[in-house]
């Protein structure tokens, strides 16, 4: 996510951090560089200009340049202002979570409405709300089918009528919702171009007829100013309540993400982070700012871990940590849990100090396959006490797992390193940053 942006900003900050003293000229130079980076990411020109002006003004403020670590201070100012730019506070989901009601998804063609409609319905379902999907996109022949396939995968009910109109399907879906005493309906609408006034008028008509409780504008996060311009147009016609930014997992541009809030004044509620139906995150401006700046997002990481790791396994691990008896069984467990959490390079991007470096670090999950095979070829005793694995045992394990002695050696080396790290974590003496570094070293086979 935003790898490009993060990588570029990281190098600006590195320069800033490197200075023992920072002059006004240094600040001006780096802000000029930041401005260029933002414009290349296709951030709206005005937004970039105002943003830089605010950061610069604060950076040149009295105390910053004379402080002990001016570089760090400027980065902090930058993060604070970026948080404000992304909306400041986390979105208020209370009413959506309490009674979703009628939710309308609108946006440009291909922005991700259909996928996000299902993701959102699933998100609500996980939080105890019963929601039905309405397939009101009757323009694209395959659209109803697409929503149907996704709905089936998510095990959600869907209402459609290929001979009806968008409005009649919407109304039918709402009836279905109330007849079945459900908590809400998510309506997938047809994509349109902002220049298409006829189609915009149709959406407005639907809005007036059904009075939705929430209208979300779905915007493709990989685009730049175009998405923002159309957001303004949709806002004019529909006055939507909030934005959902999709494709945040792509590393292109990201300009839309940075400017859409400032331009529309509407909060960003969610971010889409993949094609999977579970890939929807509540949008937290502060965490996102940290991620963009390569400062990591430990909170989101912890939440992901909590979702994937069963409580029991987590408790077992905590005990192991306390007793400092982390063995190869646990190592295998960890690898399995890690795989459940989703693409590893996305996960690693959440770690502090790594965001910008991930461009070159392409993690290949397949590299974990031999690791599992090797551990599975060990006897239970070997897994518990890896110290006993001598040369001849290594040869046997390599042969048994279809790997080489070199790979077995590698793995054991990684494991002993991880064991050491676990011990240190048990002693709580590590900073977040060094955990991040070790983590990568150890998982990068
Ligand atoms: N990587 C990634 N792909 C996404 C995300 N959201 C949607 N997509 C993909 O983007 C493409 C378009 O998504 P749709 O949901 O069909 O978009 P739409 O707005 O309904 O498109 P139209 O109905 O044609 O206007 C699909 O291939 C999706 O899988 C996301 O968060 N990440
Ligand atoms: Mg669609």
Short mmCIF file of C-alpha atoms and ligand atoms in Angstrom, two decimals:
data_model
loop_
_atom_site.label_atom_id
_atom_site.label_comp_id
_atom_site.label_asym_id
_atom_site.label_seq_id
_atom_site.Cartn_x
_atom_site.Cartn_y
_atom_site.Cartn_z
CA UNK A 1 0.00 0.00 0.00
CA UNK A 2 1.37 3.36 -1.02
CA UNK A 3 4.76 1.70 -1.35
CA UNK A 4 5.89 4.17 -3.92
CA UNK A 5 4.85 7.17 -1.91
CA UNK A 6 6.27 5.73 1.26
CA UNK A 7 9.58 4.91 -0.35
CA UNK A 8 9.98 8.42 -1.70
CA UNK A 9 8.96 10.15 1.51
CA UNK A 10 11.25 7.88 3.46
CA UNK A 11 14.26 9.14 1.59
CA UNK A 12 13.27 12.76 2.21
CA UNK A 13 12.94 12.03 5.90
CA UNK A 14 16.21 10.17 6.01
CA UNK A 15 17.93 13.29 4.79
CA UNK A 16 16.13 15.38 7.38
CA UNK A 17 16.95 12.99 10.19
CA UNK A 18 20.56 13.00 9.13
CA UNK A 19 21.05 16.68 9.88
CA UNK A 20 22.25 17.53 13.37
CA UNK A 21 20.94 21.02 12.83
CA UNK A 22 18.29 22.01 10.40
CA UNK A 23 18.18 25.35 8.68
CA UNK A 24 15.19 27.03 7.15
CA UNK A 25 16.67 26.21 3.80
CA UNK A 26 16.79 22.50 4.65
CA UNK A 27 13.10 22.61 5.53
CA UNK A 28 12.23 24.49 2.37
CA UNK A 29 14.23 22.05 0.25
CA UNK A 30 12.65 18.99 1.73
CA UNK A 31 9.17 20.44 1.50
CA UNK A 32 9.76 21.15 -2.15
CA UNK A 33 10.74 17.53 -2.58
CA UNK A 34 7.66 16.36 -0.66
CA UNK A 35 5.50 18.54 -2.87
CA UNK A 36 6.97 16.91 -5.94
CA UNK A 37 6.32 13.45 -4.49
CA UNK A 38 2.69 14.36 -3.75
CA UNK A 39 2.08 15.79 -7.19
CA UNK A 40 3.59 12.70 -8.79
CA UNK A 41 1.16 10.61 -6.76
CA UNK A 42 -1.48 12.77 -8.41
CA UNK A 43 -2.64 14.47 -5.27
CA UNK A 44 -4.87 17.43 -6.07
CA UNK A 45 -2.66 20.48 -6.62
CA UNK A 46 -4.44 22.78 -4.17
CA UNK A 47 -4.54 20.12 -1.52
CA UNK A 48 -0.80 19.47 -1.86
CA UNK A 49 -0.01 23.16 -1.77
CA UNK A 50 -2.07 23.88 1.35
CA UNK A 51 -0.73 20.81 3.06
CA UNK A 52 2.90 21.75 2.44
CA UNK A 53 2.21 25.29 3.57
CA UNK A 54 0.80 24.05 6.88
CA UNK A 55 3.65 21.64 7.54
CA UNK A 56 6.23 24.24 6.63
CA UNK A 57 4.69 26.89 8.83
CA UNK A 58 4.69 24.61 11.83
CA UNK A 59 8.16 23.27 11.07
CA UNK A 60 9.58 26.76 10.99
CA UNK A 61 7.79 27.59 14.21
CA UNK A 62 9.95 28.71 17.04
CA UNK A 63 10.94 25.63 18.90
CA UNK A 64 11.21 22.97 16.27
CA UNK A 65 14.47 23.89 14.60
CA UNK A 66 16.22 24.51 17.90
CA UNK A 67 15.01 21.28 19.48
CA UNK A 68 17.26 18.31 20.11
CA UNK A 69 15.89 16.27 17.24
CA UNK A 70 14.45 18.65 14.67
CA UNK A 71 14.23 15.96 11.99
CA UNK A 72 12.01 13.78 14.18
CA UNK A 73 9.88 16.74 15.13
CA UNK A 74 9.25 17.61 11.54
CA UNK A 75 8.27 14.05 10.77
CA UNK A 76 5.84 14.19 13.66
CA UNK A 77 4.34 17.44 12.36
CA UNK A 78 4.08 15.79 9.00
CA UNK A 79 2.25 12.82 10.44
CA UNK A 80 -0.13 15.03 12.41
CA UNK A 81 -1.00 17.09 9.36
CA UNK A 82 -1.38 14.00 7.21
CA UNK A 83 -3.79 12.62 9.80
CA UNK A 84 -5.83 15.81 9.59
CA UNK A 85 -5.76 15.61 5.81
CA UNK A 86 -7.14 12.08 5.93
CA UNK A 87 -9.96 13.15 8.20
CA UNK A 88 -8.49 13.42 11.71
CA UNK A 89 -10.82 11.29 13.75
CA UNK A 90 -11.79 7.71 12.95
CA UNK A 91 -15.20 7.57 11.23
CA UNK A 92 -18.29 7.27 13.35
CA UNK A 93 -19.74 3.86 12.62
CA UNK A 94 -22.33 3.89 15.39
CA UNK A 95 -25.44 4.31 13.30
CA UNK A 96 -24.23 1.96 10.57
CA UNK A 97 -23.42 -0.76 13.08
CA UNK A 98 -26.55 -0.29 15.14
CA UNK A 99 -29.09 -0.29 12.34
CA UNK A 100 -27.57 -0.39 8.88
CA UNK A 101 -30.89 0.35 7.14
CA UNK A 102 -30.68 1.06 3.45
CA UNK A 103 -27.15 1.48 2.17
CA UNK A 104 -26.53 2.66 -1.36
CA UNK A 105 -23.17 2.16 -3.06
CA UNK A 106 -22.42 4.62 -5.85
CA UNK A 107 -19.37 5.43 -7.90
CA UNK A 108 -17.57 5.37 -11.20
CA UNK A 109 -17.39 2.34 -13.43
CA UNK A 110 -14.99 -0.25 -12.10
CA UNK A 111 -14.33 1.54 -8.84
CA UNK A 112 -15.25 -1.54 -6.79
CA UNK A 113 -18.92 -1.02 -5.88
CA UNK A 114 -20.06 -4.58 -6.40
CA UNK A 115 -17.15 -6.14 -4.53
CA UNK A 116 -17.38 -3.59 -1.74
CA UNK A 117 -21.15 -4.04 -1.40
CA UNK A 118 -20.56 -7.70 -0.56
CA UNK A 119 -17.57 -6.92 1.67
CA UNK A 120 -19.66 -4.41 3.59
CA UNK A 121 -22.61 -6.77 3.96
CA UNK A 122 -20.23 -9.42 5.23
CA UNK A 123 -18.60 -6.93 7.60
CA UNK A 124 -22.02 -6.12 9.04
CA UNK A 125 -22.92 -9.80 9.16
CA UNK A 126 -19.84 -10.53 11.25
CA UNK A 127 -21.09 -7.92 13.69
CA UNK A 128 -24.43 -9.61 14.07
CA UNK A 129 -26.47 -7.73 11.46
CA UNK A 130 -28.59 -9.54 8.92
CA UNK A 131 -28.27 -7.83 5.60
CA UNK A 132 -29.60 -8.50 2.10
CA UNK A 133 -27.92 -7.46 -1.14
CA UNK A 134 -29.84 -5.73 -3.91
CA UNK A 135 -28.60 -6.10 -7.50
CA UNK A 136 -29.83 -2.86 -9.03
CA UNK A 137 -27.15 -2.74 -11.70
CA UNK A 138 -29.11 -3.93 -14.70
CA UNK A 139 -27.00 -2.07 -17.24
CA UNK A 140 -24.04 -4.36 -17.48
CA UNK A 141 -25.31 -7.80 -18.53
CA UNK A 142 -22.92 -9.68 -16.24
CA UNK A 143 -23.41 -7.44 -13.20
CA UNK A 144 -26.23 -9.38 -11.57
CA UNK A 145 -24.37 -12.62 -12.07
CA UNK A 146 -21.21 -11.12 -10.54
CA UNK A 147 -23.05 -10.00 -7.43
CA UNK A 148 -24.80 -13.38 -7.28
CA UNK A 149 -21.52 -15.29 -7.30
CA UNK A 150 -20.01 -13.10 -4.58
CA UNK A 151 -23.19 -13.25 -2.49
CA UNK A 152 -23.18 -17.02 -2.65
CA UNK A 153 -19.56 -17.13 -1.60
CA UNK A 154 -20.39 -14.89 1.35
CA UNK A 155 -23.56 -16.81 2.05
CA UNK A 156 -25.74 -13.72 1.82
CA UNK A 157 -29.25 -13.38 0.35
CA UNK A 158 -29.65 -11.33 -2.80
CA UNK A 159 -32.65 -9.79 -4.54
CA UNK A 160 -32.84 -9.04 -8.23
CA UNK A 161 -35.17 -8.97 -11.19
CA UNK A 162 -33.57 -8.83 -14.58
CA UNK A 163 -36.79 -7.59 -16.15
CA UNK A 164 -37.34 -4.84 -13.61
CA UNK A 165 -35.78 -1.41 -13.31
CA UNK A 166 -33.02 -0.32 -10.95
CA UNK A 167 -35.63 1.40 -8.83
CA UNK A 168 -38.04 -1.53 -8.75
CA UNK A 169 -35.22 -3.87 -7.65
CA UNK A 170 -34.22 -1.40 -4.96
CA UNK A 171 -37.78 -1.28 -3.69
CA UNK A 172 -38.12 -5.05 -3.85
CA UNK A 173 -34.91 -5.44 -1.83
CA UNK A 174 -36.18 -3.07 0.83
CA UNK A 175 -39.45 -5.00 1.03
CA UNK A 176 -37.52 -8.26 1.37
CA UNK A 177 -35.52 -6.68 4.17
CA UNK A 178 -38.58 -5.66 6.15
CA UNK A 179 -40.62 -8.80 5.40
CA UNK A 180 -37.77 -10.89 6.78
CA UNK A 181 -37.09 -8.52 9.63
CA UNK A 182 -33.54 -8.02 8.54
CA UNK A 183 -31.31 -5.17 9.71
CA UNK A 184 -30.38 -3.72 6.38
CA UNK A 185 -30.02 -3.80 2.64
CA UNK A 186 -26.93 -2.96 0.62
CA UNK A 187 -27.72 -1.81 -2.90
CA UNK A 188 -25.16 -2.24 -5.64
CA UNK A 189 -25.78 0.34 -8.34
CA UNK A 190 -24.52 0.59 -11.90
CA UNK A 191 -21.25 2.43 -12.47
CA UNK A 192 -21.38 5.68 -14.27
CA UNK A 193 -19.17 8.40 -15.58
CA UNK A 194 -19.61 11.76 -13.97
CA UNK A 195 -20.24 13.32 -17.33
CA UNK A 196 -23.30 11.14 -17.78
CA UNK A 197 -25.97 13.43 -16.42
CA UNK A 198 -28.82 11.15 -17.40
CA UNK A 199 -27.46 8.35 -15.26
CA UNK A 200 -26.66 10.69 -12.41
CA UNK A 201 -30.25 11.91 -12.49
CA UNK A 202 -31.41 8.31 -12.27
CA UNK A 203 -29.41 7.77 -9.07
CA UNK A 204 -30.79 10.95 -7.63
CA UNK A 205 -34.27 9.75 -8.43
CA UNK A 206 -33.55 6.47 -6.63
CA UNK A 207 -32.25 8.37 -3.66
CA UNK A 208 -35.39 10.47 -3.49
CA UNK A 209 -37.67 7.46 -3.86
CA UNK A 210 -36.08 5.21 -1.24
CA UNK A 211 -34.41 7.71 1.15
CA UNK A 212 -31.35 5.57 1.96
CA UNK A 213 -29.85 5.77 5.44
CA UNK A 214 -26.32 5.79 4.08
CA UNK A 215 -24.87 6.56 0.68
CA UNK A 216 -21.25 5.57 0.16
CA UNK A 217 -19.16 6.86 -2.67
CA UNK A 218 -16.80 4.10 -3.72
CA UNK A 219 -13.53 5.45 -5.13
CA UNK A 220 -10.63 3.62 -6.66
CA UNK A 221 -7.64 4.40 -4.43
CA UNK A 222 -5.20 3.74 -7.24
CA UNK A 223 -6.37 6.72 -9.18
CA UNK A 224 -5.59 10.33 -8.59
CA UNK A 225 -7.32 13.57 -9.30
CA UNK A 226 -9.85 12.03 -11.67
CA UNK A 227 -11.50 10.16 -8.85
CA UNK A 228 -11.52 13.32 -6.81
CA UNK A 229 -13.12 15.36 -9.56
CA UNK A 230 -15.86 12.83 -9.98
CA UNK A 231 -16.32 12.69 -6.22
CA UNK A 232 -17.24 16.36 -6.32
CA UNK A 233 -19.70 15.69 -9.08
CA UNK A 234 -21.33 12.79 -7.20
CA UNK A 235 -21.45 14.97 -4.12
CA UNK A 236 -23.30 17.67 -6.00
CA UNK A 237 -25.91 15.23 -7.26
CA UNK A 238 -26.29 12.92 -4.30
CA UNK A 239 -24.70 14.51 -1.26
CA UNK A 240 -23.27 11.15 -0.16
CA UNK A 241 -22.42 10.46 3.48
CA UNK A 242 -18.97 9.02 3.18
CA UNK A 243 -16.28 7.49 1.05
CA UNK A 244 -14.96 3.96 0.72
CA UNK A 245 -11.53 3.82 -0.87
CA UNK A 246 -10.78 0.59 -2.68
CA UNK A 247 -7.58 -1.01 -3.97
CA UNK A 248 -5.41 0.38 -1.21
CA UNK A 249 -3.35 -2.76 -1.68
CA UNK A 250 -2.11 -1.50 -5.03
CA UNK A 251 1.08 0.51 -4.98
CA UNK A 252 0.22 2.95 -7.69
CA UNK A 253 -0.22 6.62 -7.04
CA UNK A 254 -2.56 6.93 -4.07
CA UNK A 255 -3.36 10.54 -4.80
CA UNK A 256 -7.11 10.04 -4.43
CA UNK A 257 -6.68 8.74 -0.91
CA UNK A 258 -4.83 11.87 0.12
CA UNK A 259 -7.10 14.43 -1.43
CA UNK A 260 -10.62 13.05 -1.40
CA UNK A 261 -11.41 13.98 2.15
CA UNK A 262 -10.14 17.53 1.78
CA UNK A 263 -12.02 18.05 -1.47
CA UNK A 264 -15.37 16.54 -0.49
CA UNK A 265 -15.35 17.23 3.25
CA UNK A 266 -16.84 13.75 3.74
CA UNK A 267 -15.20 11.14 5.96
CA UNK A 268 -13.55 8.03 4.58
CA UNK A 269 -15.29 5.13 6.28
CA UNK A 270 -13.54 2.07 4.93
CA UNK A 271 -10.58 1.00 2.87
CA UNK A 272 -10.54 -2.00 0.56
CA UNK A 273 -7.26 -3.88 0.75
CA UNK A 274 -7.66 -6.78 -1.64
CA UNK A 275 -9.98 -8.78 -3.83
CA UNK A 276 -10.96 -11.14 -1.03
CA UNK A 277 -14.31 -10.54 0.63
CA UNK A 278 -12.69 -10.08 4.03
CA UNK A 279 -10.39 -7.36 2.75
CA UNK A 280 -12.20 -4.36 4.17
CA UNK A 281 -10.79 -2.25 6.98
CA UNK A 282 -12.26 0.59 8.95
CA UNK A 283 -10.33 3.66 7.85
CA UNK A 284 -8.29 5.16 10.69
CA UNK A 285 -6.66 8.39 9.52
CA UNK A 286 -3.91 8.31 12.11
CA UNK A 287 -2.92 4.73 11.41
CA UNK A 288 -3.06 5.36 7.69
CA UNK A 289 -0.83 8.42 8.05
CA UNK A 290 1.72 6.36 9.95
CA UNK A 291 1.59 3.68 7.31
CA UNK A 292 2.08 6.13 4.49
CA UNK A 293 5.07 7.61 6.27
CA UNK A 294 6.56 4.17 6.78
CA UNK A 295 6.15 4.47 10.52
CA UNK A 296 4.11 1.29 10.60
CA UNK A 297 0.75 0.53 11.99
CA UNK A 298 1.23 -1.73 14.95
CA UNK A 299 -2.37 -1.42 16.08
CA UNK A 300 -3.81 -2.74 12.83
CA UNK A 301 -1.23 -5.49 12.86
CA UNK A 302 -2.23 -6.53 16.34
CA UNK A 303 -5.89 -6.50 15.32
CA UNK A 304 -5.19 -8.69 12.32
CA UNK A 305 -3.23 -11.07 14.48
CA UNK A 306 -6.03 -11.16 17.01
CA UNK A 307 -8.53 -12.01 14.31
CA UNK A 308 -6.48 -14.82 12.88
CA UNK A 309 -4.90 -16.38 15.92
CA UNK A 310 -7.22 -18.46 17.97
CA UNK A 311 -7.36 -17.37 21.53
CA UNK A 312 -6.14 -20.68 22.79
CA UNK A 313 -3.09 -20.64 20.57
CA UNK A 314 -2.36 -17.08 21.67
CA UNK A 315 -2.60 -18.03 25.31
CA UNK A 316 -0.28 -20.99 24.72
CA UNK A 317 2.19 -18.69 23.02
CA UNK A 318 2.05 -16.20 25.86
CA UNK A 319 2.86 -18.97 28.26
CA UNK A 320 5.73 -20.15 26.11
CA UNK A 321 7.03 -16.63 26.04
CA UNK A 322 6.84 -16.37 29.77
CA UNK A 323 8.58 -19.71 30.28
CA UNK A 324 10.91 -19.16 27.39
CA UNK A 325 10.32 -22.58 25.91
CA UNK A 326 9.62 -21.76 22.31
CA UNK A 327 10.25 -24.87 20.20
CA UNK A 328 9.91 -25.99 16.60
CA UNK A 329 6.30 -27.10 17.11
CA UNK A 330 5.52 -23.51 18.03
CA UNK A 331 7.52 -22.31 15.09
CA UNK A 332 5.38 -24.42 12.78
CA UNK A 333 2.26 -23.14 14.52
CA UNK A 334 3.42 -19.58 13.99
CA UNK A 335 3.97 -20.17 10.31
CA UNK A 336 0.49 -21.62 9.94
CA UNK A 337 -1.05 -18.71 11.81
CA UNK A 338 0.94 -16.26 9.74
CA UNK A 339 -0.37 -17.77 6.55
CA UNK A 340 -3.91 -17.30 7.81
CA UNK A 341 -3.39 -13.59 8.29
CA UNK A 342 -3.12 -12.85 4.61
CA UNK A 343 -0.37 -11.86 2.23
CA UNK A 344 2.78 -11.51 4.22
CA UNK A 345 4.21 -8.53 2.45
CA UNK A 346 1.03 -6.60 3.21
CA UNK A 347 1.33 -7.63 6.82
CA UNK A 348 4.99 -6.69 7.02
CA UNK A 349 4.13 -3.25 5.69
CA UNK A 350 2.36 -2.60 8.95
CA UNK A 351 5.57 -2.97 10.91
CA UNK A 352 7.37 0.20 11.92
CA UNK A 353 10.33 1.19 9.83
CA UNK A 354 9.53 -1.23 7.05
CA UNK A 355 6.95 0.47 4.87
CA UNK A 356 9.44 2.20 2.64
CA UNK A 357 11.78 -0.74 2.35
CA UNK A 358 9.18 -3.19 1.19
CA UNK A 359 9.47 -2.17 -2.40
CA UNK A 360 12.44 -4.43 -2.81
CA UNK A 361 11.21 -7.06 -0.41
CA UNK A 362 8.83 -9.26 -2.30
CA UNK A 363 7.78 -11.98 0.01
CA UNK A 364 6.92 -15.27 -1.56
CA UNK A 365 4.62 -17.40 0.53
CA UNK A 366 5.71 -20.48 -1.33
CA UNK A 367 9.01 -20.20 0.47
CA UNK A 368 7.20 -21.41 3.58
CA UNK A 369 6.34 -24.74 1.99
CA UNK A 370 9.76 -26.38 2.46
CA UNK A 371 9.82 -25.05 6.01
CA UNK A 372 6.65 -26.93 6.86
CA UNK A 373 7.95 -30.05 5.11
CA UNK A 374 11.22 -29.92 7.02
CA UNK A 375 9.57 -29.59 10.40
CA UNK A 376 7.10 -32.31 9.56
CA UNK A 377 10.00 -34.66 8.82
CA UNK A 378 11.34 -34.29 12.34
CA UNK A 379 10.51 -36.53 15.25
CA UNK A 380 8.49 -35.03 18.09
CA UNK A 381 11.58 -35.09 20.25
CA UNK A 382 13.57 -33.18 17.64
CA UNK A 383 10.85 -30.58 17.42
CA UNK A 384 10.87 -30.08 21.15
CA UNK A 385 14.62 -30.10 21.52
CA UNK A 386 16.09 -28.85 18.25
CA UNK A 387 19.50 -28.76 19.92
CA UNK A 388 19.84 -32.53 19.42
CA UNK A 389 19.61 -32.27 15.64
CA UNK A 390 23.14 -33.17 14.61
CA UNK A 391 24.68 -33.75 11.19
CA UNK A 392 23.24 -37.20 10.54
CA UNK A 393 19.79 -36.19 11.70
CA UNK A 394 19.98 -33.19 9.39
CA UNK A 395 20.76 -35.51 6.50
CA UNK A 396 17.81 -37.74 7.34
CA UNK A 397 15.44 -34.77 7.66
CA UNK A 398 16.59 -33.30 4.37
CA UNK A 399 16.05 -36.60 2.58
CA UNK A 400 12.65 -37.08 4.25
CA UNK A 401 11.37 -33.66 3.32
CA UNK A 402 12.77 -33.54 -0.17
CA UNK A 403 15.00 -30.60 0.68
CA UNK A 404 18.75 -30.16 1.07
CA UNK A 405 20.91 -30.20 4.18
CA UNK A 406 21.64 -26.58 3.43
CA UNK A 407 17.92 -25.75 3.69
CA UNK A 408 17.64 -27.63 6.96
CA UNK A 409 20.64 -25.73 8.31
CA UNK A 410 19.10 -22.47 7.18
CA UNK A 411 15.85 -23.24 8.90
CA UNK A 412 17.50 -24.22 12.15
CA UNK A 413 19.54 -21.07 12.08
CA UNK A 414 16.38 -19.02 11.57
CA UNK A 415 14.68 -20.90 14.33
CA UNK A 416 17.45 -20.35 16.87
CA UNK A 417 17.38 -16.69 15.96
CA UNK A 418 13.65 -16.55 16.49
CA UNK A 419 13.98 -18.40 19.77
CA UNK A 420 16.44 -15.80 20.90
CA UNK A 421 14.07 -13.05 19.82
CA UNK A 422 11.21 -14.70 21.66
CA UNK A 423 13.34 -14.80 24.78
CA UNK A 424 14.07 -11.16 24.46
CA UNK A 425 10.41 -10.41 23.88
CA UNK A 426 9.70 -12.38 26.99
CA UNK A 427 12.03 -10.02 28.80
CA UNK A 428 10.18 -7.07 27.28
CA UNK A 429 13.38 -5.34 26.43
CA UNK A 430 12.82 -4.79 22.78
CA UNK A 431 11.74 -1.71 21.01
CA UNK A 432 9.06 -2.03 18.36
CA UNK A 433 11.56 -1.16 15.71
CA UNK A 434 13.93 -3.99 16.43
CA UNK A 435 11.07 -6.47 16.64
CA UNK A 436 10.19 -5.39 13.12
CA UNK A 437 13.71 -5.91 11.85
CA UNK A 438 14.16 -9.32 13.43
CA UNK A 439 10.77 -10.41 12.28
CA UNK A 440 11.68 -9.78 8.69
CA UNK A 441 15.08 -11.37 8.94
CA UNK A 442 13.54 -14.43 10.43
CA UNK A 443 10.66 -14.88 8.09
CA UNK A 444 12.63 -14.16 4.96
CA UNK A 445 13.86 -17.63 4.10
N1 LIG B 1 -6.86 -5.41 -5.39
C1 LIG B 1 -8.11 -5.00 -5.17
N2 LIG B 1 -9.01 -5.17 -6.13
C2 LIG B 1 -10.27 -4.74 -5.89
C3 LIG B 1 -10.63 -4.13 -4.67
N3 LIG B 1 -11.94 -3.81 -4.76
C4 LIG B 1 -12.37 -4.22 -5.98
N4 LIG B 1 -11.36 -4.78 -6.67
C5 LIG B 1 -11.37 -5.33 -8.04
O1 LIG B 1 -11.70 -4.29 -8.93
C6 LIG B 1 -12.43 -4.80 -10.02
C7 LIG B 1 -13.73 -4.02 -10.20
O2 LIG B 1 -14.55 -4.22 -9.07
P1 LIG B 1 -16.12 -4.20 -9.12
O3 LIG B 1 -16.60 -4.45 -7.74
O4 LIG B 1 -16.63 -5.08 -10.19
O5 LIG B 1 -16.35 -2.68 -9.52
P2 LIG B 1 -17.72 -1.95 -9.85
O6 LIG B 1 -17.59 -0.57 -9.36
O7 LIG B 1 -18.87 -2.74 -9.36
O8 LIG B 1 -17.69 -1.95 -11.44
P3 LIG B 1 -18.93 -1.63 -12.44
O9 LIG B 1 -20.10 -2.36 -11.89
O10 LIG B 1 -18.47 -2.12 -13.76
O11 LIG B 1 -19.08 -0.15 -12.43
C8 LIG B 1 -12.69 -6.27 -9.71
O12 LIG B 1 -11.76 -7.03 -10.42
C9 LIG B 1 -12.44 -6.37 -8.23
O13 LIG B 1 -11.98 -7.64 -7.85
C10 LIG B 1 -9.62 -3.95 -3.67
O14 LIG B 1 -9.83 -3.41 -2.58
N5 LIG B 1 -8.38 -4.41 -3.98
MG1 LIG B 2 -20.56 -3.42 -10.30
#
